[in-house]
Amino acid sequence: MYDYRYEPHRLIFMIDNKSFYASCECLRLGLNPMTTALAVLSHQPDSDEQSSLIMAASPLAKKKYGLTNVMRARDLPPKSQREDLLLVEPHMNLYIEKSMEVLDIFRKYAAEEDIHTYSIDESMIDMTESWHLFGTDPYLVGRKIQKEIKEKLGLYTTCGIGENPLLAMDIDAKKRWSMIAFWHYIDVPDTIWQIKNLEDVWGINKSTAQRLKKLGINDMNELAHCNPEKLKSEFGIIGEQLFAISWGVDRSIIRYKYKPKRKSFGNSQILMRDYLGQREIEIVIREIAEQVAARIRKHKLLTSCISLHIGFSKLKNNKRNGINASKKITATNDNIALTTELRSLFRKYWNGEAVRTISISYSDLLPDIEQQLDLFSDPAKQIKRKNFDYVIDSLREKYGPTSLVKASSLLPGATAIRRANLVGGHNGGKIYD
């Protein structure tokens, strides 16, 4: 279906830190990540300990106790049956520090523009122009990178190598003792077509997989041999992309970074329990609103469109799944103005449902050159308030996000966000540009 002679033939390394969070915790305790049974639990002070979420588990813990990253503490075996299982709290600052150290090692092997950090524990490196400087065979270069990361940082990594980013998936590498695998175009029938779980493939999420199954497409082999017009009819241009993926075709070049025409800033928060009180929900809304406002101020921008998503608890019999609301506003980056608008949106559409997720984003961004002032408010006060926001931002950037805490941040409703700040992040939270 595709003539691979005309497709890009590059050398891409996809390097993934194995059980990254759990491995960092093992190393912090002076233990071997591969021979220690350890799980990282995220626990909120004002919630039931049994509801703590398993953020990560070491390979041995997964194999021995069947742990997954979606389990709760209540799902763990009784203590008498898991005496060797260590349970620790997360240390996000440690994970970020280790991730940066891994990135520094990558910079020794490729130019900055040829490195794409896919997540905190996974990166793609285009080694096309540089691999030959470090060995006579791509396998040996991959092993050299793995060895350096292991010797300097103690972390184990998998390395998928491919002729494009898609073929560099480390699905096969994870199954090998060497933790290295090399996929070529010619191997597609023996590699990609053999993948039974659609969600294992880069670019196919749960929702897309479900839609494919409704079309009678249950694995990658069936996707590769279906009618491409059927995919295009169902998914549009994404259908063409899905068909290309099934044949191992990916024409993206890492150094050519995608720059979206419309940029937005946002943050989303998964709460550790159902929030029922209006007061505590609005405290979290305010804190997320201020976090995102600080980010657009850092970029000297104003927002003229705000969006609020509220996800309701699936454990309750809610008639609705949540709230999705947007509103055009006078361009601003003022904390009070943005919080007021978002609170108004929430009150307009919320009917007392149990809240589990909150997401806020700012779009339609404009340069913060001359902000329009409200004619019905004191201009001097508005300018003073704006300057105050910038001062607070600089203090928090210098001394940490919790260096200045409002009185309402000590209330139960703010615990999720405050906890996230204290550890440098929050499981389930997503920050995007």
Coordinates of C-alpha atoms in Angstrom, one line a residue:
M1 CA 0.0 0.0 0.0
Y2 CA 2.9 2.3 0.8
D3 CA 6.2 2.4 -1.1
Y4 CA 8.8 2.6 1.7
R5 CA 11.5 3.7 -0.8
Y6 CA 10.0 7.1 -0.6
E7 CA 9.5 7.3 3.1
P8 CA 12.0 8.9 5.6
H9 CA 14.8 6.6 6.6
R10 CA 16.1 8.1 9.7
L11 CA 17.5 6.7 13.0
I12 CA 15.2 7.5 16.0
F13 CA 15.8 6.4 19.5
M14 CA 12.9 6.3 21.9
I15 CA 14.3 6.0 25.5
D16 CA 11.9 5.3 28.4
N17 CA 12.9 5.2 32.0
K18 CA 11.6 2.0 33.4
S19 CA 9.0 2.5 36.2
F20 CA 10.5 6.0 36.7
Y21 CA 8.8 7.3 39.8
A22 CA 9.2 4.0 41.7
S23 CA 12.8 3.7 40.5
C24 CA 13.7 7.2 41.8
E25 CA 12.2 6.3 45.2
C26 CA 14.2 3.1 45.3
L27 CA 17.4 5.0 44.5
R28 CA 16.5 7.6 47.2
L29 CA 16.4 4.7 49.7
G30 CA 19.6 3.1 48.4
L31 CA 17.7 0.1 46.9
N32 CA 17.9 -1.6 43.5
P33 CA 14.8 -0.6 41.4
M34 CA 14.7 -4.0 39.7
T35 CA 14.8 -6.2 42.9
T36 CA 12.7 -4.0 45.2
A37 CA 8.9 -4.2 45.6
L38 CA 7.8 -0.6 46.0
A39 CA 4.8 1.5 45.3
V40 CA 4.3 5.3 45.3
L41 CA 1.1 6.4 46.9
S42 CA -0.4 9.8 46.6
H43 CA -2.5 10.5 49.7
Q44 CA -4.5 13.6 50.5
P45 CA -4.4 14.6 54.2
D46 CA -8.2 15.2 54.4
S47 CA -9.2 12.0 52.6
D48 CA -9.4 8.3 53.6
E49 CA -6.0 6.6 53.5
Q50 CA -7.6 3.7 51.7
S51 CA -8.5 6.0 48.8
S52 CA -4.8 6.8 48.2
L53 CA -3.9 6.4 44.5
I54 CA -1.0 4.2 43.4
M55 CA 1.0 6.6 41.2
A56 CA 3.7 4.1 40.3
A57 CA 5.1 0.7 41.1
S58 CA 8.4 -1.0 40.6
P59 CA 8.6 -3.9 38.1
L60 CA 8.8 -6.5 41.0
A61 CA 5.8 -5.0 42.7
K62 CA 3.8 -5.1 39.5
K63 CA 4.8 -8.7 38.8
K64 CA 4.5 -10.0 42.4
Y65 CA 1.3 -8.2 43.5
G66 CA -0.3 -7.2 40.2
L67 CA -0.2 -3.5 40.9
T68 CA -1.2 -0.9 38.3
N69 CA -1.2 2.8 38.2
V70 CA -5.0 3.1 38.5
M71 CA -5.4 1.1 41.7
R72 CA -6.3 2.5 45.1
A73 CA -4.7 1.5 48.4
R74 CA -7.9 -0.4 49.3
D75 CA -7.1 -2.8 46.4
L76 CA -3.7 -3.8 47.9
P77 CA -3.4 -7.3 49.4
P78 CA -3.6 -7.5 53.3
K79 CA -0.4 -6.4 55.1
S80 CA 0.3 -10.0 56.1
Q81 CA 0.5 -10.9 52.5
R82 CA 2.8 -8.1 51.4
E83 CA 5.4 -7.8 54.1
D84 CA 8.2 -6.9 51.6
L85 CA 6.1 -4.2 49.8
L86 CA 7.3 -0.7 50.5
L87 CA 4.8 2.2 50.3
V88 CA 6.2 5.7 50.0
E89 CA 4.9 9.2 49.3
P90 CA 5.8 10.9 46.0
H91 CA 8.6 13.4 45.7
M92 CA 7.9 15.2 42.5
N93 CA 10.9 17.6 42.8
L94 CA 13.2 14.5 42.9
Y95 CA 11.6 13.1 39.7
I96 CA 12.0 16.4 37.9
E97 CA 15.6 16.6 39.0
K98 CA 16.4 13.1 37.7
S99 CA 14.5 13.8 34.5
M100 CA 16.7 16.8 33.8
E101 CA 19.9 14.8 34.6
V102 CA 18.8 12.2 32.0
L103 CA 18.2 15.0 29.5
D104 CA 21.7 16.3 30.1
I105 CA 23.0 12.9 29.1
F106 CA 21.0 12.9 25.9
R107 CA 22.5 16.3 25.0
K108 CA 25.9 14.6 24.7
Y109 CA 24.6 12.4 21.9
A110 CA 22.5 14.7 19.8
A111 CA 21.8 18.4 19.2
E112 CA 19.1 20.1 21.2
E113 CA 16.8 20.4 18.3
D114 CA 16.9 16.7 17.7
I115 CA 15.6 15.8 21.2
H116 CA 11.9 15.7 21.9
T117 CA 10.9 15.2 25.5
Y118 CA 7.7 13.3 25.2
S119 CA 7.0 13.1 29.0
I120 CA 8.9 13.3 32.2
D121 CA 10.3 9.8 31.8
E122 CA 10.3 9.4 28.0
S123 CA 12.2 11.1 25.1
M124 CA 12.7 10.7 21.4
I125 CA 16.1 11.4 19.9
D126 CA 16.9 11.8 16.2
M127 CA 20.3 10.2 16.0
T128 CA 20.5 10.2 12.2
E129 CA 23.3 12.8 12.0
S130 CA 25.2 11.8 15.2
W131 CA 25.0 8.0 16.0
H132 CA 28.1 7.1 14.0
L133 CA 30.2 9.3 16.3
F134 CA 29.6 6.9 19.2
G135 CA 29.8 3.5 17.7
T136 CA 29.7 1.3 14.6
D137 CA 26.2 -0.1 15.1
P138 CA 22.9 1.6 16.4
Y139 CA 22.5 -1.2 18.9
L140 CA 25.8 -0.5 20.4
V141 CA 25.1 3.2 20.6
G142 CA 21.7 2.5 22.3
R143 CA 23.5 0.2 24.8
K144 CA 26.1 3.0 25.5
I145 CA 23.3 5.5 26.3
Q146 CA 21.6 2.9 28.6
K147 CA 24.8 2.1 30.3
E148 CA 25.7 5.7 31.0
I149 CA 22.3 6.4 32.5
K150 CA 22.6 3.3 34.7
E151 CA 26.1 4.1 35.9
K152 CA 25.6 7.8 36.5
L153 CA 22.0 7.8 37.8
G154 CA 21.1 4.2 38.6
L155 CA 18.1 4.2 36.3
Y156 CA 17.2 1.4 33.9
T157 CA 15.9 2.3 30.5
T158 CA 14.3 0.7 27.5
C159 CA 15.4 1.8 24.0
G160 CA 13.3 1.5 20.9
I161 CA 15.1 2.2 17.6
G162 CA 13.3 2.8 14.4
E163 CA 13.5 4.4 10.9
N164 CA 10.9 7.0 12.1
P165 CA 9.4 8.0 15.4
L166 CA 6.5 5.5 15.1
L167 CA 8.8 2.5 14.4
A168 CA 10.9 3.6 17.5
M169 CA 8.1 2.5 19.8
D170 CA 9.6 0.5 22.7
I171 CA 6.8 -2.1 22.9
D172 CA 9.2 -4.9 21.9
A173 CA 12.2 -3.5 23.9
K174 CA 10.2 -3.8 27.1
K175 CA 9.9 -7.5 26.6
R176 CA 13.6 -8.2 26.0
W177 CA 16.4 -8.8 28.5
S178 CA 18.6 -6.3 26.6
M179 CA 15.7 -3.8 26.7
I180 CA 16.6 -2.7 23.1
A181 CA 14.7 -3.4 19.9
F182 CA 15.1 -2.1 16.3
W183 CA 12.1 -1.9 14.0
H184 CA 12.5 -1.4 10.2
Y185 CA 9.9 -0.8 7.5
I186 CA 10.4 -4.3 6.3
D187 CA 9.4 -5.6 9.8
V188 CA 6.0 -4.0 9.9
P189 CA 4.1 -7.3 9.3
D190 CA 6.0 -9.0 12.1
T191 CA 5.9 -6.0 14.5
I192 CA 3.1 -3.5 14.2
W193 CA 0.6 -5.9 12.6
Q194 CA 1.1 -8.2 15.6
I195 CA -0.1 -5.6 18.2
K196 CA -3.4 -6.8 19.6
N197 CA -4.1 -3.9 21.9
L198 CA -4.8 -0.8 19.8
E199 CA -4.0 1.5 22.7
D200 CA -0.5 0.3 22.9
V201 CA 0.2 2.2 19.7
W202 CA 1.5 5.7 19.9
G203 CA -1.3 8.0 18.6
I204 CA -4.3 5.8 19.5
N205 CA -6.0 6.6 22.7
K206 CA -8.9 4.8 24.5
S207 CA -11.6 6.9 22.7
T208 CA -10.2 6.2 19.3
A209 CA -9.7 2.5 20.0
Q210 CA -13.4 2.3 21.0
R211 CA -14.5 4.0 17.8
L212 CA -12.4 1.6 15.8
K213 CA -13.8 -1.4 17.5
K214 CA -17.3 -0.2 16.6
L215 CA -16.2 -0.4 13.0
G216 CA -15.1 -4.0 13.6
I217 CA -11.4 -3.1 13.8
N218 CA -9.9 -4.8 16.9
D219 CA -6.2 -4.9 16.3
M220 CA -3.4 -3.4 14.1
N221 CA -3.6 -6.1 11.5
E222 CA -7.3 -5.4 10.9
L223 CA -6.6 -1.7 10.8
A224 CA -3.9 -2.2 8.1
H225 CA -6.2 -4.2 5.9
C226 CA -9.5 -2.3 6.3
N227 CA -10.9 0.0 3.6
P228 CA -9.1 3.4 4.1
E229 CA -12.2 5.2 2.7
K230 CA -14.1 3.8 5.7
L231 CA -11.6 5.3 8.1
K232 CA -11.7 8.6 6.3
S233 CA -15.5 8.7 6.4
E234 CA -15.5 8.0 10.2
F235 CA -12.5 10.1 11.3
G236 CA -11.8 12.5 8.5
I237 CA -8.1 13.3 8.0
I238 CA -7.3 11.5 11.2
G239 CA -8.5 8.3 9.5
E240 CA -5.8 8.7 6.9
Q241 CA -3.3 9.1 9.7
L242 CA -4.5 6.0 11.5
F243 CA -4.2 4.0 8.2
A244 CA -0.6 5.3 7.8
I245 CA 0.3 4.3 11.3
S246 CA -0.9 0.8 10.7
W247 CA 1.6 0.5 7.9
G248 CA 4.5 2.0 10.0
V249 CA 4.4 5.4 8.2
D250 CA 5.4 8.5 10.1
R251 CA 6.9 11.4 8.2
S252 CA 7.4 13.8 11.1
I253 CA 10.9 15.1 11.7
I254 CA 11.7 15.9 15.3
R255 CA 13.7 19.1 14.7
Y256 CA 10.8 20.6 12.8
K257 CA 8.7 21.5 15.9
Y258 CA 5.0 22.1 15.5
K259 CA 3.9 25.6 16.3
P260 CA 0.2 25.9 16.8
K261 CA -1.5 29.0 15.3
R262 CA -3.6 29.4 18.4
K263 CA -2.0 29.0 21.8
S264 CA -3.6 28.5 25.1
F265 CA -2.5 28.0 28.6
G266 CA -4.3 25.8 31.1
N267 CA -4.2 23.5 34.0
S268 CA -6.4 20.6 35.1
Q269 CA -6.8 18.9 38.4
I270 CA -8.0 15.5 39.4
L271 CA -9.4 15.7 42.9
M272 CA -8.6 12.9 45.3
R273 CA -12.2 12.7 46.5
D274 CA -15.7 14.0 45.6
Y275 CA -16.0 17.7 46.3
L276 CA -19.6 18.7 47.3
G277 CA -19.4 22.1 48.9
Q278 CA -19.5 25.2 46.7
R279 CA -17.0 27.0 48.9
E280 CA -14.3 24.3 48.6
I281 CA -14.9 23.9 44.9
E282 CA -14.5 27.6 44.3
I283 CA -11.3 27.7 46.3
V284 CA -9.8 25.1 43.9
I285 CA -11.1 27.1 40.9
R286 CA -9.5 30.2 42.2
E287 CA -6.1 28.6 42.9
I288 CA -6.0 27.0 39.4
A289 CA -7.2 30.3 37.9
E290 CA -4.3 32.1 39.6
Q291 CA -1.7 29.5 38.6
V292 CA -2.7 29.8 34.9
A293 CA -2.9 33.6 35.2
A294 CA 0.7 33.7 36.5
R295 CA 1.8 31.7 33.5
I296 CA 0.3 34.1 31.0
R297 CA 1.7 37.1 32.9
K298 CA 5.1 35.4 32.7
H299 CA 4.8 35.5 28.9
K300 CA 3.5 39.1 29.0
L301 CA 0.0 38.1 27.7
L302 CA -3.6 38.8 28.3
T303 CA -6.5 36.4 27.7
S304 CA -9.8 37.3 26.1
C305 CA -11.4 33.9 26.3
I306 CA -11.7 31.7 29.4
S307 CA -12.8 28.1 29.5
L308 CA -14.0 26.0 32.4
H309 CA -14.5 22.3 32.5
I310 CA -16.0 20.6 35.6
G311 CA -16.1 16.8 35.6
F312 CA -18.6 15.2 37.9
S313 CA -18.0 12.0 40.0
K314 CA -18.7 8.8 38.2
L315 CA -19.6 7.2 41.5
K316 CA -22.7 9.4 41.8
N317 CA -25.8 9.1 39.7
N318 CA -25.4 12.4 38.0
K319 CA -27.7 13.2 35.1
R320 CA -24.7 15.1 33.4
N321 CA -21.1 14.2 33.0
G322 CA -19.9 17.7 33.7
I323 CA -19.8 21.3 32.7
N324 CA -18.0 22.7 29.6
A325 CA -18.3 26.5 29.4
S326 CA -16.4 29.3 27.7
K327 CA -16.8 33.0 27.7
K328 CA -15.4 36.0 25.8
I329 CA -14.1 38.6 28.2
T330 CA -12.3 41.9 28.2
A331 CA -8.6 41.1 27.7
T332 CA -6.9 40.7 31.1
N333 CA -4.4 38.8 33.2
D334 CA -5.7 40.0 36.5
N335 CA -6.2 37.4 39.2
I336 CA -9.4 38.9 40.7
A337 CA -11.0 39.6 37.3
L338 CA -10.4 36.1 36.0
T339 CA -11.4 34.4 39.2
T340 CA -14.6 36.4 39.3
E341 CA -15.5 35.4 35.7
L342 CA -14.7 31.7 36.3
R343 CA -16.7 31.7 39.5
S344 CA -19.6 33.2 37.7
L345 CA -19.5 30.5 35.0
F346 CA -19.4 27.8 37.7
R347 CA -22.3 29.2 39.6
K348 CA -24.3 29.6 36.4
Y349 CA -24.1 25.9 35.4
W350 CA -23.5 24.0 38.6
N351 CA -26.5 22.3 40.2
G352 CA -24.9 20.8 43.3
E353 CA -23.3 17.7 41.6
A354 CA -20.3 16.0 43.2
V355 CA -17.1 17.4 41.5
R356 CA -14.1 15.2 40.7
T357 CA -12.1 17.2 38.1
I358 CA -11.5 20.9 37.4
S359 CA -9.9 22.3 34.3
I360 CA -9.3 25.9 33.3
S361 CA -7.7 27.4 30.2
Y362 CA -7.1 30.8 28.7
S363 CA -7.0 31.4 25.0
D364 CA -7.3 34.2 22.4
L365 CA -4.2 35.7 23.9
L366 CA -2.9 39.2 23.3
P367 CA 0.3 41.0 24.1
D368 CA 0.2 42.8 27.5
I369 CA 1.2 46.2 26.1
E370 CA -1.7 48.5 27.0
Q371 CA -4.4 46.8 29.1
Q372 CA -7.8 48.3 28.8
L373 CA -9.1 49.6 32.1
D374 CA -12.6 49.2 33.5
L375 CA -14.3 52.7 33.3
F376 CA -16.4 51.9 36.3
S377 CA -13.5 51.2 38.6
D378 CA -10.7 53.3 40.0
P379 CA -7.9 53.2 37.3
A380 CA -5.2 53.8 40.0
K381 CA -6.5 50.7 42.0
Q382 CA -6.5 48.6 38.8
I383 CA -2.9 49.5 37.9
K384 CA -1.8 48.9 41.6
R385 CA -3.6 45.5 41.6
K386 CA -1.9 44.5 38.3
N387 CA 1.5 45.4 39.6
F388 CA 0.8 43.5 42.8
D389 CA 0.0 40.3 40.8
Y390 CA 3.4 40.6 39.1
V391 CA 5.2 41.1 42.5
I392 CA 3.5 38.0 43.9
D393 CA 4.5 36.0 40.8
S394 CA 8.1 37.0 41.2
L395 CA 8.2 36.1 44.9
R396 CA 6.6 32.7 44.3
E397 CA 9.0 32.0 41.4
K398 CA 12.0 32.9 43.6
Y399 CA 10.9 31.3 46.9
G400 CA 8.5 28.6 45.7
P401 CA 4.7 28.4 45.0
T402 CA 3.8 28.0 48.7
S403 CA 5.9 30.9 49.9
L404 CA 2.7 33.1 49.9
V405 CA -0.5 31.3 50.9
K406 CA -3.9 33.0 51.3
A407 CA -5.9 32.3 54.4
S408 CA -8.6 30.5 52.3
S409 CA -5.8 28.1 51.0
L410 CA -5.8 26.6 54.5
L411 CA -9.4 25.4 54.1
P412 CA -10.1 21.8 53.1
G413 CA -11.2 22.7 49.6
A414 CA -7.7 23.9 48.7
T415 CA -5.9 20.8 49.9
A416 CA -5.6 19.2 46.5
I417 CA -3.9 22.2 44.9
R418 CA -1.8 23.1 47.9
R419 CA -0.6 19.5 48.1
A420 CA 0.3 19.6 44.4
N421 CA 2.4 22.7 45.0
L422 CA 4.2 21.2 48.0
V423 CA 5.4 18.2 46.0
G424 CA 6.0 20.1 42.8
G425 CA 3.1 18.6 40.9
H426 CA 0.0 16.4 41.3
N427 CA -0.9 13.0 39.8
G428 CA -3.5 13.4 37.2
G429 CA -2.9 17.1 36.8
K430 CA -2.1 18.2 33.3
I431 CA -0.3 21.4 32.3
Y432 CA -0.2 22.3 28.7
D433 CA 0.9 25.2 26.5

